[in-house]
Amino acid sequence: MDKQTYDLRGSQSLLSRLFRFDTEAYLHMIFYRILIWFSFIAAGIFILDYFFKINALSHAFFLLVWIFFTPQVLESAKGLSVIGTKGFVFGYLNKSYLTTAGKYEKQKMNSFYKVLPYIVFALWISGFVVLSFEWLI
Amino acid sequence: MRESIKIAPLYIAMIGVPILMFLFLLSYVFFPYANTILMPLIIAGLLVFGVSGAREVYLQKQKETGIKLNGNLYGKTVTHGGVIKENGAKHVTVKIKRFNIVTRKIEPNIFKIGADKFTTVLDALILIKEKKDKTLSMRYSCRMGICGSCGMVVNGKPVLACETNVLKNAKNDEIEVAPMQGNPILKDLVDDFDDFFEKHQSINPYLYRKNKNEQYAAKEEFRQTQEEIERFLPYSYCIMCGLCMDACPIVNTNPSFIGPQALSQVYRYKSDTRDQKENRIENVDVLEGIWSCEFAGACSKVCPKGVDPATAIQLLKSDAMKNIIKKDE
């Protein structure tokens, strides 16, 4: 008799499963999915802006794209830190391994990589604030 | 209470043995030929005294705590009815979302059980299967977080049932258990791991030597420095429980993605200096390989062994980029 299975995989709605145990990942995934579709609309608005000079609308869309892109920037910076430290910073490596390997793996740049995502995030947010004041207020 | 019952005969023995010895000596002084009759009588008396003493202690404790010992669950004091006071035990509602093979739907079943501070989700499920619903299906083996068989979703989080405490995870005395959705479901809480193992097998998860004699009949060990071992060690802790696959949002939405488990093993073998397979990175340097990973990081957060597949995949991406740069040069 053939094995009968039931495959729930394949639906984008399953992203919501993340919300119950990893909110950061959930926001990251949701913002990225929104960004995919939103960037098409934003691109259309930017093209229209080139012909019809709808500055306010294009600026508002630019800032919305900026917001939706924020988790990607933060996660990319974290990814860079993870690669740079081989998972010692922002990683979830086995704790006993970290204790023993820490003796051999003394990375001087670890403290830099620890703050790197926050520096990038702060710069990203300040860019958003500056542009908002410049364009909308 | 069980402690008290174990201790009671000890007290009796502590008092009884000196008395026995005294009587034995006395019998030799006064009745040198009668001790063969006297001794069995003394021993029988002590046995009766010991058993009745233990029973007294048992009844006394039962009166004090209201706990019946007939519902003993693997050495832990749990009741299935009366008042529960010991070990912070209380009644918990277990909501099991089971996949019904007839209706082909996930249907919730609710059970009420007694759980103490040591009860794990696996204990609760075994109890339900033994006492309440014999049709409940789940997969388990070692009960100590080594075999990786009992992966399931508890309160929305993929976990090993044997390592998850019921009372710590119960919200308003209710706990929800569901099957993992990162693999096809077979029945109730049981997943089908065929796809999982196919993906694992596809990455050639073994050490490869170019020289076949070295591969199959090595005459000397392949020595490694401590630093070389540290490069792959945490990634070799994988117990193939499938929790990372269930947590991964990409596996959930795109089943063709090879997944964090297999990719972490690519990094494990690629980083091992004993391995001589050349195209490990090239094989996964495709859209359904490392480039499908969006670095959500959920796989690493749920890994019970600290394998950190997310880090492994980012390091593979970095190595793939380095390979491209090298080729261009």
Tab-separated table of C-alpha atoms in Angstrom:
chain	number	residue	atom	x	y	z
A	1	MET	CA	0.000	0.000	0.000
A	2	ASP	CA	1.324	3.390	-0.961
A	3	LYS	CA	2.122	5.820	1.771
A	4	GLN	CA	-0.433	8.613	1.923
A	5	THR	CA	0.893	11.892	3.171
A	6	TYR	CA	-0.516	15.357	3.568
A	7	ASP	CA	1.780	18.186	2.534
A	8	LEU	CA	0.898	21.580	3.962
A	9	ARG	CA	3.966	23.285	2.516
A	10	GLY	CA	3.817	25.793	-0.317
A	11	SER	CA	1.520	28.496	1.005
A	12	GLN	CA	2.792	31.982	1.846
A	13	SER	CA	0.310	32.063	4.733
A	14	LEU	CA	2.617	29.678	6.586
A	15	LEU	CA	4.937	32.633	7.211
A	16	SER	CA	2.566	33.574	10.023
A	17	ARG	CA	3.805	30.497	11.933
A	18	LEU	CA	6.972	32.469	12.692
A	19	PHE	CA	5.041	35.044	14.693
A	20	ARG	CA	4.581	32.678	17.651
A	21	PHE	CA	8.248	31.918	18.214
A	22	ASP	CA	10.413	34.387	16.263
A	23	THR	CA	8.869	37.835	15.833
A	24	GLU	CA	12.057	39.330	14.394
A	25	ALA	CA	12.144	36.726	11.610
A	26	TYR	CA	8.410	37.204	11.047
A	27	LEU	CA	8.786	40.957	10.524
A	28	HIS	CA	11.814	40.359	8.315
A	29	MET	CA	9.899	37.941	6.086
A	30	ILE	CA	6.640	39.911	5.987
A	31	PHE	CA	8.363	43.222	5.197
A	32	TYR	CA	10.326	41.522	2.440
A	33	ARG	CA	7.189	39.999	0.898
A	34	ILE	CA	5.416	43.387	1.027
A	35	LEU	CA	8.498	45.061	-0.419
A	36	ILE	CA	8.504	42.748	-3.452
A	37	TRP	CA	5.044	43.885	-4.548
A	38	PHE	CA	5.359	47.410	-3.246
A	39	SER	CA	8.574	48.030	-5.185
A	40	PHE	CA	6.684	47.349	-8.458
A	41	ILE	CA	4.131	50.028	-7.565
A	42	ALA	CA	6.884	52.377	-6.382
A	43	ALA	CA	8.796	51.861	-9.652
A	44	GLY	CA	5.629	52.806	-11.563
A	45	ILE	CA	5.257	55.946	-9.443
A	46	PHE	CA	8.917	56.916	-10.031
A	47	ILE	CA	8.464	56.534	-13.807
A	48	LEU	CA	5.306	58.642	-13.672
A	49	ASP	CA	7.193	61.208	-11.593
A	50	TYR	CA	9.778	61.512	-14.378
A	51	PHE	CA	7.058	62.521	-16.847
A	52	PHE	CA	4.473	64.308	-14.695
A	53	LYS	CA	6.541	65.651	-11.770
A	54	ILE	CA	4.444	64.185	-8.944
A	55	ASN	CA	7.177	64.885	-6.399
A	56	ALA	CA	5.186	64.542	-3.167
A	57	LEU	CA	3.778	61.134	-4.135
A	58	SER	CA	7.105	59.762	-5.347
A	59	HIS	CA	8.846	61.013	-2.198
A	60	ALA	CA	6.201	59.385	0.008
A	61	PHE	CA	6.630	56.096	-1.880
A	62	PHE	CA	10.409	56.386	-1.624
A	63	LEU	CA	10.120	56.724	2.160
A	64	LEU	CA	7.727	53.754	2.346
A	65	VAL	CA	10.199	51.630	0.379
A	66	TRP	CA	12.830	52.834	2.866
A	67	ILE	CA	10.671	51.602	5.770
A	68	PHE	CA	9.966	48.214	4.189
A	69	PHE	CA	13.650	47.810	3.433
A	70	THR	CA	14.718	48.453	7.069
A	71	PRO	CA	14.585	44.823	8.346
A	72	GLN	CA	16.590	43.683	5.293
A	73	VAL	CA	19.317	46.228	6.058
A	74	LEU	CA	19.496	45.179	9.694
A	75	GLU	CA	19.543	41.461	8.856
A	76	SER	CA	22.155	41.984	6.135
A	77	ALA	CA	24.406	43.746	8.637
A	78	LYS	CA	23.833	40.889	11.084
A	79	GLY	CA	24.654	38.410	8.335
A	80	LEU	CA	27.911	40.250	7.741
A	81	SER	CA	28.700	40.017	11.456
A	82	VAL	CA	27.878	36.306	11.447
A	83	ILE	CA	30.187	35.684	8.490
A	84	GLY	CA	32.946	37.856	9.950
A	85	THR	CA	32.930	36.038	13.283
A	86	LYS	CA	31.931	32.575	12.002
A	87	GLY	CA	28.821	32.634	14.139
A	88	PHE	CA	30.450	33.785	17.368
A	89	VAL	CA	28.470	37.029	17.187
A	90	PHE	CA	24.703	36.926	16.476
A	91	GLY	CA	24.969	33.174	15.984
A	92	TYR	CA	23.302	30.370	17.920
A	93	LEU	CA	26.181	27.929	18.122
A	94	ASN	CA	26.330	25.231	20.758
A	95	LYS	CA	27.156	26.798	24.124
A	96	SER	CA	29.687	24.207	25.211
A	97	TYR	CA	31.407	24.588	21.838
A	98	LEU	CA	31.547	28.359	22.268
A	99	THR	CA	33.200	27.916	25.671
A	100	THR	CA	35.889	25.565	24.392
A	101	ALA	CA	36.373	27.082	20.956
A	102	GLY	CA	36.632	30.553	22.475
A	103	LYS	CA	40.034	29.533	23.815
A	104	TYR	CA	41.365	28.853	20.328
A	105	GLU	CA	39.313	31.307	18.335
A	106	LYS	CA	40.230	34.712	19.720
A	107	GLN	CA	38.833	37.110	17.202
A	108	LYS	CA	39.875	40.712	17.704
A	109	MET	CA	37.067	42.068	15.568
A	110	ASN	CA	34.239	40.450	17.564
A	111	SER	CA	33.367	43.598	19.498
A	112	PHE	CA	33.277	45.606	16.271
A	113	TYR	CA	30.937	43.060	14.652
A	114	LYS	CA	28.733	43.155	17.756
A	115	VAL	CA	27.943	46.842	17.263
A	116	LEU	CA	28.098	46.925	13.454
A	117	PRO	CA	24.385	46.114	12.812
A	118	TYR	CA	23.314	48.772	15.317
A	119	ILE	CA	25.562	51.401	13.713
A	120	VAL	CA	24.142	50.518	10.289
A	121	PHE	CA	20.610	50.608	11.704
A	122	ALA	CA	21.179	54.007	13.345
A	123	LEU	CA	22.558	55.430	10.090
A	124	TRP	CA	19.644	53.966	8.156
A	125	ILE	CA	17.057	55.488	10.509
A	126	SER	CA	18.837	58.856	10.570
A	127	GLY	CA	18.793	58.838	6.745
A	128	PHE	CA	15.039	58.263	6.881
A	129	VAL	CA	14.551	61.126	9.359
A	130	VAL	CA	16.678	63.548	7.311
A	131	LEU	CA	14.832	62.704	4.073
A	132	SER	CA	11.446	62.966	5.812
A	133	PHE	CA	12.259	66.475	7.059
A	134	GLU	CA	13.667	67.442	3.689
A	135	TRP	CA	10.748	66.232	1.592
A	136	LEU	CA	7.604	66.088	3.663
A	137	ILE	CA	7.901	68.775	6.340
B	1	MET	CA	5.915	10.308	49.721
B	2	ARG	CA	7.803	7.599	47.882
B	3	GLU	CA	10.903	8.710	49.788
B	4	SER	CA	9.102	8.207	53.085
B	5	ILE	CA	8.022	4.722	52.096
B	6	LYS	CA	11.559	3.853	51.110
B	7	ILE	CA	12.891	5.226	54.414
B	8	ALA	CA	10.348	3.508	56.726
B	9	PRO	CA	11.768	-0.040	56.413
B	10	LEU	CA	15.210	1.478	56.967
B	11	TYR	CA	14.179	2.792	60.392
B	12	ILE	CA	12.595	-0.539	61.194
B	13	ALA	CA	15.743	-2.369	60.134
B	14	MET	CA	17.919	0.020	62.180
B	15	ILE	CA	15.957	-0.818	65.303
B	16	GLY	CA	15.189	-4.387	64.357
B	17	VAL	CA	18.716	-5.627	63.595
B	18	PRO	CA	20.171	-4.837	67.070
B	19	ILE	CA	17.095	-6.388	68.703
B	20	LEU	CA	17.518	-9.444	66.514
B	21	MET	CA	21.191	-9.761	67.412
B	22	PHE	CA	20.419	-9.320	71.118
B	23	LEU	CA	17.731	-11.996	71.036
B	24	PHE	CA	20.016	-14.293	69.080
B	25	LEU	CA	22.761	-14.016	71.734
B	26	LEU	CA	20.227	-14.367	74.533
B	27	SER	CA	18.825	-17.511	72.970
B	28	TYR	CA	22.303	-19.095	73.026
B	29	VAL	CA	22.737	-18.281	76.731
B	30	PHE	CA	19.377	-19.552	77.966
B	31	PHE	CA	18.122	-21.906	75.243
B	32	PRO	CA	21.154	-23.240	73.353
B	33	TYR	CA	19.115	-25.850	71.462
B	34	ALA	CA	15.952	-23.870	70.910
B	35	ASN	CA	17.336	-21.111	68.594
B	36	THR	CA	16.527	-23.085	65.450
B	37	ILE	CA	12.832	-22.739	66.354
B	38	LEU	CA	13.102	-19.231	67.772
B	39	MET	CA	14.968	-17.614	64.854
B	40	PRO	CA	12.338	-18.125	62.100
B	41	LEU	CA	9.693	-16.817	64.478
B	42	ILE	CA	11.719	-13.660	65.177
B	43	ILE	CA	12.370	-13.043	61.464
B	44	ALA	CA	8.695	-13.581	60.584
B	45	GLY	CA	7.669	-11.164	63.326
B	46	LEU	CA	10.066	-8.496	62.071
B	47	LEU	CA	8.775	-8.886	58.507
B	48	VAL	CA	5.162	-8.434	59.599
B	49	PHE	CA	6.183	-5.452	61.707
B	50	GLY	CA	8.138	-3.880	58.799
B	51	VAL	CA	5.355	-4.284	56.225
B	52	SER	CA	2.671	-2.970	58.548
B	53	GLY	CA	4.936	-0.009	59.477
B	54	ALA	CA	5.467	0.889	55.827
B	55	ARG	CA	1.732	0.625	55.180
B	56	GLU	CA	1.053	2.960	58.099
B	57	VAL	CA	3.434	5.577	56.671
B	58	TYR	CA	1.866	5.206	53.209
B	59	LEU	CA	-1.691	5.661	54.526
B	60	GLN	CA	-0.653	8.606	56.672
B	61	LYS	CA	0.983	10.425	53.743
B	62	GLN	CA	-1.972	9.666	51.483
B	63	LYS	CA	-4.255	11.214	54.083
B	64	GLU	CA	-2.058	14.326	54.328
B	65	THR	CA	-1.569	15.004	50.608
B	66	GLY	CA	-4.616	13.442	49.046
B	67	ILE	CA	-2.429	11.762	46.434
B	68	LYS	CA	-3.085	8.264	45.214
B	69	LEU	CA	-0.013	6.444	44.058
B	70	ASN	CA	-1.878	4.309	41.539
B	71	GLY	CA	-1.380	6.929	38.801
B	72	ASN	CA	2.373	6.810	38.903
B	73	LEU	CA	3.933	8.080	35.691
B	74	TYR	CA	7.463	6.871	35.156
B	75	GLY	CA	8.564	7.462	38.699
B	76	LYS	CA	6.853	10.830	38.985
B	77	THR	CA	3.917	11.375	41.288
B	78	VAL	CA	0.989	12.335	39.124
B	79	THR	CA	-2.678	11.676	39.683
B	80	HIS	CA	-5.452	11.238	37.161
B	81	GLY	CA	-8.273	12.246	39.389
B	82	GLY	CA	-7.939	13.284	43.017
B	83	VAL	CA	-6.327	16.320	44.548
B	84	ILE	CA	-2.785	17.020	43.385
B	85	LYS	CA	-0.427	18.845	45.709
B	86	GLU	CA	3.034	17.387	45.317
B	87	ASN	CA	5.799	18.872	43.114
B	88	GLY	CA	3.583	21.793	42.124
B	89	ALA	CA	1.468	19.361	40.132
B	90	LYS	CA	-1.804	20.438	38.614
B	91	HIS	CA	-4.286	19.646	35.889
B	92	VAL	CA	-3.315	20.763	32.408
B	93	THR	CA	-5.409	20.771	29.255
B	94	VAL	CA	-3.496	19.302	26.343
B	95	LYS	CA	-4.847	20.382	22.975
B	96	ILE	CA	-3.515	18.008	20.346
B	97	LYS	CA	-3.918	19.100	16.751
B	98	ARG	CA	-3.971	15.729	15.018
B	99	PHE	CA	-3.950	15.034	11.337
B	100	ASN	CA	-6.958	12.838	10.658
B	101	ILE	CA	-6.165	10.469	7.781
B	102	VAL	CA	-9.861	9.916	7.031
B	103	THR	CA	-11.011	13.532	6.797
B	104	ARG	CA	-7.497	14.680	5.701
B	105	LYS	CA	-7.737	17.640	8.038
B	106	ILE	CA	-5.953	18.735	11.184
B	107	GLU	CA	-8.461	18.392	14.001
B	108	PRO	CA	-7.974	19.440	17.633
B	109	ASN	CA	-8.533	16.889	20.394
B	110	ILE	CA	-8.587	18.010	24.013
B	111	PHE	CA	-7.339	15.930	26.947
B	112	LYS	CA	-7.034	16.811	30.621
B	113	ILE	CA	-4.098	15.316	32.453
B	114	GLY	CA	-2.240	15.753	35.707
B	115	ALA	CA	1.288	17.094	35.300
B	116	ASP	CA	3.974	17.838	37.862
B	117	LYS	CA	7.053	20.007	37.494
B	118	PHE	CA	9.017	17.194	35.823
B	119	THR	CA	6.421	16.175	33.237
B	120	THR	CA	7.530	16.679	29.654
B	121	VAL	CA	5.247	16.972	26.652
B	122	LEU	CA	6.348	13.495	25.600
B	123	ASP	CA	5.416	12.122	29.055
B	124	ALA	CA	2.000	13.746	28.679
B	125	LEU	CA	1.496	12.273	25.216
B	126	ILE	CA	2.529	8.787	26.366
B	127	LEU	CA	0.138	9.125	29.305
B	128	ILE	CA	-2.693	10.140	26.971
B	129	LYS	CA	-1.910	7.227	24.669
B	130	GLU	CA	-1.827	4.747	27.544
B	131	LYS	CA	-4.807	5.977	29.523
B	132	LYS	CA	-7.077	8.048	27.327
B	133	ASP	CA	-6.708	7.452	23.588
B	134	LYS	CA	-4.828	4.452	22.280
B	135	THR	CA	-5.158	5.641	18.677
B	136	LEU	CA	-2.872	8.635	19.209
B	137	SER	CA	0.249	8.358	17.058
B	138	MET	CA	3.573	10.031	17.710
B	139	ARG	CA	7.190	9.143	17.065
B	140	TYR	CA	9.671	8.862	19.924
B	141	SER	CA	12.580	6.763	21.054
B	142	CYS	CA	15.291	7.844	23.495
B	143	ARG	CA	13.275	10.329	25.642
B	144	MET	CA	16.428	12.331	26.381
B	145	GLY	CA	16.988	14.650	23.421
B	146	ILE	CA	19.483	12.471	21.608
B	147	CYS	CA	17.622	10.569	18.896
B	148	GLY	CA	15.660	13.543	17.498
B	149	SER	CA	12.525	11.474	16.898
B	150	CYS	CA	9.963	13.435	18.902
B	151	GLY	CA	10.065	16.742	17.021
B	152	MET	CA	6.699	18.491	17.104
B	153	VAL	CA	5.196	21.951	17.450
B	154	VAL	CA	4.360	23.004	21.008
B	155	ASN	CA	2.542	26.318	21.400
B	156	GLY	CA	3.584	27.216	17.857
B	157	LYS	CA	7.292	26.533	18.350
B	158	PRO	CA	9.073	23.511	16.873
B	159	VAL	CA	10.648	21.618	19.784
B	160	LEU	CA	11.670	18.165	20.933
B	161	ALA	CA	8.737	16.902	23.020
B	162	CYS	CA	11.069	15.057	25.403
B	163	GLU	CA	12.913	18.276	26.270
B	164	THR	CA	9.848	20.480	26.689
B	165	ASN	CA	8.349	20.878	30.127
B	166	VAL	CA	4.557	20.945	30.275
B	167	LEU	CA	4.067	23.334	33.206
B	168	LYS	CA	6.708	25.805	32.025
B	169	ASN	CA	5.095	26.026	28.600
B	170	ALA	CA	1.440	25.853	29.623
B	171	LYS	CA	-0.418	29.116	29.208
B	172	ASN	CA	-3.482	29.330	31.461
B	173	ASP	CA	-2.959	25.635	32.205
B	174	GLU	CA	-3.303	24.796	28.519
B	175	ILE	CA	-0.702	23.518	26.101
B	176	GLU	CA	-1.072	23.024	22.370
B	177	VAL	CA	0.708	20.251	20.498
B	178	ALA	CA	0.701	19.981	16.704
B	179	PRO	CA	2.630	18.073	14.038
B	180	MET	CA	5.556	19.713	12.249
B	181	GLN	CA	4.568	21.226	8.923
B	182	GLY	CA	8.050	21.438	7.382
B	183	ASN	CA	7.583	17.872	6.150
B	184	PRO	CA	4.509	16.045	4.825
B	185	ILE	CA	2.338	14.641	7.629
B	186	LEU	CA	1.569	10.921	7.884
B	187	LYS	CA	-0.819	10.673	10.827
B	188	ASP	CA	-1.612	12.618	14.008
B	189	LEU	CA	1.776	13.994	15.131
B	190	VAL	CA	3.922	11.852	12.834
B	191	ASP	CA	5.800	13.402	9.916
B	192	ASP	CA	7.052	11.644	6.818
B	193	PHE	CA	10.825	12.153	6.645
B	194	ASP	CA	11.406	10.686	3.150
B	195	ASP	CA	11.869	14.107	1.561
B	196	PHE	CA	14.056	15.220	4.458
B	197	PHE	CA	16.413	12.245	4.090
B	198	GLU	CA	16.475	12.549	0.296
B	199	LYS	CA	17.682	16.113	0.648
B	200	HIS	CA	20.202	15.055	3.264
B	201	GLN	CA	21.453	12.247	1.039
B	202	SER	CA	21.730	14.560	-1.961
B	203	ILE	CA	24.638	16.437	-0.392
B	204	ASN	CA	26.778	13.278	0.063
B	205	PRO	CA	26.929	13.445	3.851
B	206	TYR	CA	30.127	11.482	4.375
B	207	LEU	CA	33.873	12.030	4.230
B	208	TYR	CA	35.186	11.515	0.730
B	209	ARG	CA	38.739	10.510	-0.154
B	210	LYS	CA	40.087	10.525	-3.682
B	211	ASN	CA	42.156	7.454	-2.962
B	212	LYS	CA	39.728	4.528	-2.608
B	213	ASN	CA	42.121	2.667	-0.337
B	214	GLU	CA	42.037	5.595	2.049
B	215	GLN	CA	38.256	5.731	1.774
B	216	TYR	CA	37.515	2.096	2.536
B	217	ALA	CA	40.681	0.581	4.031
B	218	ALA	CA	42.657	3.369	5.636
B	219	LYS	CA	45.789	2.095	7.326
B	220	GLU	CA	46.431	5.147	9.436
B	221	GLU	CA	44.314	7.818	11.067
B	222	PHE	CA	43.864	11.242	9.487
B	223	ARG	CA	45.238	13.547	12.123
B	224	GLN	CA	43.706	16.968	12.754
B	225	THR	CA	44.739	19.873	14.907
B	226	GLN	CA	42.344	21.236	17.520
B	227	GLU	CA	41.780	24.283	15.327
B	228	GLU	CA	40.824	22.079	12.372
B	229	ILE	CA	38.325	20.190	14.524
B	230	GLU	CA	36.785	23.426	15.805
B	231	ARG	CA	35.971	24.456	12.225
B	232	PHE	CA	33.305	21.788	11.766
B	233	LEU	CA	32.576	20.512	15.290
B	234	PRO	CA	29.287	22.306	16.109
B	235	TYR	CA	27.845	21.388	12.711
B	236	SER	CA	28.498	17.708	13.393
B	237	TYR	CA	26.120	17.792	16.390
B	238	CYS	CA	23.081	17.529	14.075
B	239	ILE	CA	20.659	14.796	15.199
B	240	MET	CA	18.407	15.185	12.134
B	241	CYS	CA	15.314	15.990	14.160
B	242	GLY	CA	13.933	18.212	11.396
B	243	LEU	CA	13.057	21.137	13.677
B	244	CYS	CA	15.103	23.566	11.543
B	245	MET	CA	13.212	22.455	8.435
B	246	ASP	CA	9.913	23.037	10.208
B	247	ALA	CA	10.928	26.470	11.492
B	248	CYS	CA	12.355	27.644	8.152
B	249	PRO	CA	9.875	29.969	6.429
B	250	ILE	CA	11.398	29.182	3.038
B	251	VAL	CA	10.967	25.413	3.420
B	252	ASN	CA	7.366	26.094	4.495
B	253	THR	CA	6.631	28.200	1.442
B	254	ASN	CA	8.898	26.548	-1.141
B	255	PRO	CA	9.310	22.757	-0.663
B	256	SER	CA	11.965	22.557	-3.380
B	257	PHE	CA	14.451	24.472	-1.182
B	258	ILE	CA	17.063	21.987	-0.001
B	259	GLY	CA	16.712	23.338	3.525
B	260	PRO	CA	18.886	24.349	6.489
B	261	GLN	CA	19.656	20.823	7.699
B	262	ALA	CA	21.249	19.614	4.474
B	263	LEU	CA	23.064	22.915	3.916
B	264	SER	CA	24.533	22.914	7.411
B	265	GLN	CA	25.896	19.446	6.646
B	266	VAL	CA	27.436	20.722	3.415
B	267	TYR	CA	29.369	23.222	5.512
B	268	ARG	CA	30.232	20.514	8.058
B	269	TYR	CA	31.880	18.243	5.439
B	270	LYS	CA	33.329	21.104	3.418
B	271	SER	CA	35.114	22.419	6.533
B	272	ASP	CA	36.560	19.034	7.448
B	273	THR	CA	40.205	18.762	6.387
B	274	ARG	CA	39.811	14.989	5.965
B	275	ASP	CA	37.256	15.500	3.205
B	276	GLN	CA	38.537	15.743	-0.375
B	277	LYS	CA	35.303	16.229	-2.313
B	278	GLU	CA	35.818	19.235	-4.556
B	279	ASN	CA	32.406	20.420	-5.692
B	280	ARG	CA	30.458	20.546	-2.446
B	281	ILE	CA	29.855	24.306	-2.645
B	282	GLU	CA	29.233	24.278	-6.418
B	283	ASN	CA	26.433	21.696	-5.936
B	284	VAL	CA	24.492	24.006	-3.621
B	285	ASP	CA	25.462	27.278	-5.337
B	286	VAL	CA	22.039	27.363	-7.006
B	287	LEU	CA	18.732	29.132	-6.427
B	288	GLU	CA	17.210	26.177	-4.571
B	289	GLY	CA	20.404	25.790	-2.586
B	290	ILE	CA	22.090	28.486	-0.548
B	291	TRP	CA	20.556	31.413	-2.450
B	292	SER	CA	16.995	30.608	-1.379
B	293	CYS	CA	17.943	31.337	2.223
B	294	GLU	CA	16.696	34.759	3.297
B	295	PHE	CA	18.476	34.640	6.654
B	296	ALA	CA	15.395	34.654	8.848
B	297	GLY	CA	17.474	32.743	11.401
B	298	ALA	CA	14.527	30.757	12.809
B	299	CYS	CA	16.297	27.453	12.035
B	300	SER	CA	19.128	28.311	14.413
B	301	LYS	CA	16.806	29.504	17.159
B	302	VAL	CA	14.942	26.185	17.338
B	303	CYS	CA	17.953	23.866	16.943
B	304	PRO	CA	18.166	21.802	20.172
B	305	LYS	CA	21.849	21.031	19.651
B	306	GLY	CA	23.246	24.449	18.740
B	307	VAL	CA	24.118	23.510	15.179
B	308	ASP	CA	23.263	26.997	13.877
B	309	PRO	CA	22.337	26.211	10.269
B	310	ALA	CA	21.775	29.910	9.496
B	311	THR	CA	25.431	30.681	10.195
B	312	ALA	CA	26.514	27.681	8.112
B	313	ILE	CA	24.469	28.880	5.138
B	314	GLN	CA	25.832	32.453	5.362
B	315	LEU	CA	29.373	31.044	5.484
B	316	LEU	CA	28.588	28.889	2.444
B	317	LYS	CA	27.334	31.996	0.619
B	318	SER	CA	30.543	33.793	1.527
B	319	ASP	CA	32.641	30.846	0.276
B	320	ALA	CA	30.622	30.677	-2.945
B	321	MET	CA	31.289	34.389	-3.546
B	322	LYS	CA	34.991	33.876	-2.856
B	323	ASN	CA	35.028	31.014	-5.381
B	324	ILE	CA	33.512	33.262	-8.041
B	325	ILE	CA	36.080	35.997	-7.350
B	326	LYS	CA	38.906	33.430	-7.517
B	327	LYS	CA	37.632	32.106	-10.855
B	328	ASP	CA	37.450	35.648	-12.286
B	329	GLU	CA	41.047	36.299	-11.270
